[in-house]
Tab-separated table of C-alpha atoms in Angstrom:
chain	number	residue	atom	x	y	z
O	164	MET	CA	-4.311	35.297	-41.997
O	165	SER	CA	-3.843	38.040	-44.595
O	166	HIS	CA	-1.264	40.740	-43.923
O	167	GLU	CA	-4.055	43.336	-43.687
O	168	HIS	CA	-5.091	41.756	-40.370
O	169	GLN	CA	-1.632	41.094	-38.959
O	170	ILE	CA	-0.225	43.650	-36.540
O	171	GLY	CA	3.424	44.724	-36.466
O	172	LEU	CA	6.117	45.414	-39.078
O	173	LEU	CA	5.916	43.129	-42.141
O	174	HIS	CA	7.835	42.878	-45.398
O	175	THR	CA	7.362	40.735	-48.489
O	176	VAL	CA	9.614	37.746	-49.223
O	177	GLY	CA	8.768	35.641	-52.275
O	178	GLY	CA	5.146	36.791	-52.257
O	179	SER	CA	4.633	36.038	-48.541
O	180	HIS	CA	4.386	38.604	-45.756
O	181	VAL	CA	7.024	38.018	-43.084
O	182	GLY	CA	7.368	39.795	-39.742
O	183	VAL	CA	10.406	41.981	-39.071
O	184	PRO	CA	11.772	40.922	-35.653
O	185	LEU	CA	10.392	42.971	-32.742
O	186	VAL	CA	13.286	43.491	-30.309
O	187	GLY	CA	11.750	45.843	-27.751
O	188	VAL	CA	8.565	47.502	-26.512
O	189	ASN	CA	8.073	50.471	-24.195
O	190	VAL	CA	4.762	52.019	-23.130
O	191	GLU	CA	4.363	55.337	-21.330
O	192	ALA	CA	0.951	56.637	-20.245
O	193	GLU	CA	-0.392	59.727	-18.475
O	194	VAL	CA	-3.955	59.943	-17.226
O	195	HIS	CA	-5.745	63.309	-17.082
O	196	ASP	CA	-9.290	62.927	-15.729
O	197	PHE	CA	-11.012	60.756	-18.365
O	198	LEU	CA	-8.283	61.102	-20.994
O	199	CYS	CA	-5.184	58.992	-21.328
O	200	GLU	CA	-2.150	59.950	-23.427
O	201	VAL	CA	-0.250	56.821	-24.430
O	202	THR	CA	3.132	56.622	-26.145
O	203	LEU	CA	3.986	53.211	-27.592
O	204	ILE	CA	7.559	52.622	-28.761
O	205	GLN	CA	8.291	49.431	-30.683
O	206	SER	CA	11.818	48.572	-31.835
O	207	TYR	CA	12.343	46.426	-34.937
O	208	LYS	CA	15.575	44.998	-36.384
O	209	ASN	CA	16.102	44.342	-40.103
O	210	THR	CA	17.974	41.027	-40.031
O	211	ASN	CA	17.927	40.694	-43.827
O	212	ALA	CA	21.088	40.879	-45.908
O	213	SER	CA	19.550	43.746	-47.907
O	214	ASP	CA	17.455	46.864	-47.382
O	215	ILE	CA	13.698	46.271	-47.159
O	216	GLU	CA	10.461	48.165	-47.622
O	217	ALA	CA	8.063	47.173	-44.855
O	218	VAL	CA	4.516	47.940	-43.730
O	219	TYR	CA	3.674	48.605	-40.066
O	220	HIS	CA	0.098	47.763	-39.048
O	221	PHE	CA	-1.340	48.861	-35.724
O	222	ALA	CA	-4.783	48.893	-34.191
O	223	LEU	CA	-6.370	51.447	-31.877
O	224	ASP	CA	-9.748	51.730	-30.266
O	225	GLU	CA	-12.063	53.739	-32.548
O	226	ALA	CA	-12.448	56.342	-29.778
O	227	SER	CA	-8.667	56.983	-29.827
O	228	ALA	CA	-6.849	59.564	-31.910
O	229	VAL	CA	-3.223	59.485	-33.081
O	230	CYS	CA	-1.615	62.810	-32.204
O	231	ARG	CA	2.091	62.115	-32.893
O	232	PHE	CA	4.036	59.647	-34.956
O	233	ARG	CA	7.811	59.323	-35.210
O	234	ALA	CA	10.238	56.875	-36.805
O	235	GLU	CA	13.771	56.897	-35.398
O	236	TYR	CA	16.542	55.090	-37.253
O	237	GLU	CA	19.680	53.895	-35.523
O	238	ASP	CA	21.833	56.074	-37.819
O	239	GLY	CA	20.224	59.183	-36.301
O	240	VAL	CA	17.605	59.876	-38.984
O	241	VAL	CA	14.311	60.954	-37.372
O	242	VAL	CA	11.080	61.283	-39.361
O	243	ASP	CA	8.119	63.036	-37.734
O	244	ALA	CA	4.704	62.628	-39.329
O	245	VAL	CA	3.103	65.629	-41.009
O	246	VAL	CA	-0.560	65.573	-42.028
O	247	LYS	CA	-1.004	66.062	-45.795
O	248	GLU	CA	-3.586	65.377	-48.467
O	249	LYS	CA	-3.454	61.646	-49.253
O	250	ALA	CA	-2.407	61.964	-52.927
O	251	GLU	CA	0.286	64.536	-52.111
O	252	ALA	CA	1.626	62.378	-49.270
O	253	ARG	CA	1.845	59.281	-51.493
O	254	GLN	CA	3.694	61.195	-54.225
O	255	GLU	CA	6.167	62.655	-51.713
O	256	TYR	CA	6.767	59.192	-50.228
O	257	GLN	CA	7.392	57.641	-53.670
O	258	ARG	CA	9.824	60.437	-54.596
O	259	ALA	CA	11.766	59.947	-51.349
O	260	VAL	CA	12.021	56.165	-51.801
O	261	ARG	CA	13.092	56.515	-55.455
O	262	SER	CA	15.881	58.878	-54.389
O	263	GLY	CA	17.120	56.357	-51.773
O	264	LYS	CA	15.897	58.220	-48.685
O	265	GLN	CA	14.344	56.724	-45.579
O	266	ALA	CA	10.655	57.655	-45.667
O	267	GLN	CA	7.328	56.698	-44.137
O	268	LEU	CA	3.700	56.977	-45.215
O	269	LEU	CA	1.084	56.739	-42.439
O	270	GLU	CA	-2.531	56.098	-43.450
O	271	SER	CA	-5.783	55.222	-41.722
O	272	VAL	CA	-7.189	52.064	-43.319
O	273	ARG	CA	-10.276	51.969	-41.093
O	274	PRO	CA	-11.194	54.027	-38.022
O	275	ASP	CA	-9.393	51.458	-35.847
O	276	ILE	CA	-6.538	50.285	-38.158
O	277	PHE	CA	-3.529	52.315	-39.302
O	278	THR	CA	-0.699	51.384	-41.616
O	279	MET	CA	2.681	52.985	-42.109
O	280	THR	CA	4.817	52.106	-45.093
O	281	VAL	CA	8.520	52.197	-44.223
O	282	GLY	CA	10.636	52.899	-47.275
O	283	ARG	CA	14.216	51.651	-47.237
O	284	MET	CA	14.944	50.144	-43.854
O	285	PRO	CA	18.695	49.481	-44.155
O	286	SER	CA	20.059	45.961	-43.691
O	287	GLY	CA	21.010	45.268	-40.072
O	288	SER	CA	19.427	48.503	-38.833
O	289	LEU	CA	17.199	49.159	-35.856
O	290	LEU	CA	13.993	51.190	-36.266
O	291	ASN	CA	12.062	52.651	-33.335
O	292	ILE	CA	8.424	53.373	-34.173
O	293	LYS	CA	6.865	55.804	-31.716
O	294	VAL	CA	3.089	56.352	-31.759
O	295	THR	CA	1.368	58.747	-29.342
O	296	TYR	CA	-2.390	58.681	-29.075
O	297	ILE	CA	-5.164	60.008	-26.865
O	298	ALA	CA	-7.830	57.635	-25.565
O	299	LEU	CA	-11.077	58.419	-23.803
O	300	LEU	CA	-11.414	56.386	-20.612
O	301	LYS	CA	-14.781	54.922	-19.718
O	302	ALA	CA	-16.197	55.024	-16.216
O	303	GLU	CA	-17.670	51.788	-14.929
O	304	GLY	CA	-20.083	51.178	-12.095
O	305	SER	CA	-20.296	54.033	-9.573
O	306	ALA	CA	-17.025	55.596	-10.817
O	307	SER	CA	-18.909	58.125	-12.960
């Protein structure tokens, strides 16, 4: 399976894509009529002896929309996503990584697949990835 179809946080080791250990998952959801707001929090631990750059892949139903994205590092650094033009966002991400900062770049690969590049996840650190999205609920049978 290519890394483009794997879900979770992956980094490259010797040309192969390896999963960063998932150490916790929390899901919170609120339903409002036919809309559901879901917050997914996944915690990953960098068990490598050195800092890594990793890519987080996640899938959503095409009828869903990401409305918030946050990366929380164990050292207290919090990065909230800000929507920017793609080229500008990539340049800002590359500048941050080159200067040794913790940075993320979130992109939609397809309508149902998103990727976030995590720049400089420190060795031994914990990263909480928090994605909030809105989903349209479908009525079935006589529920409509």
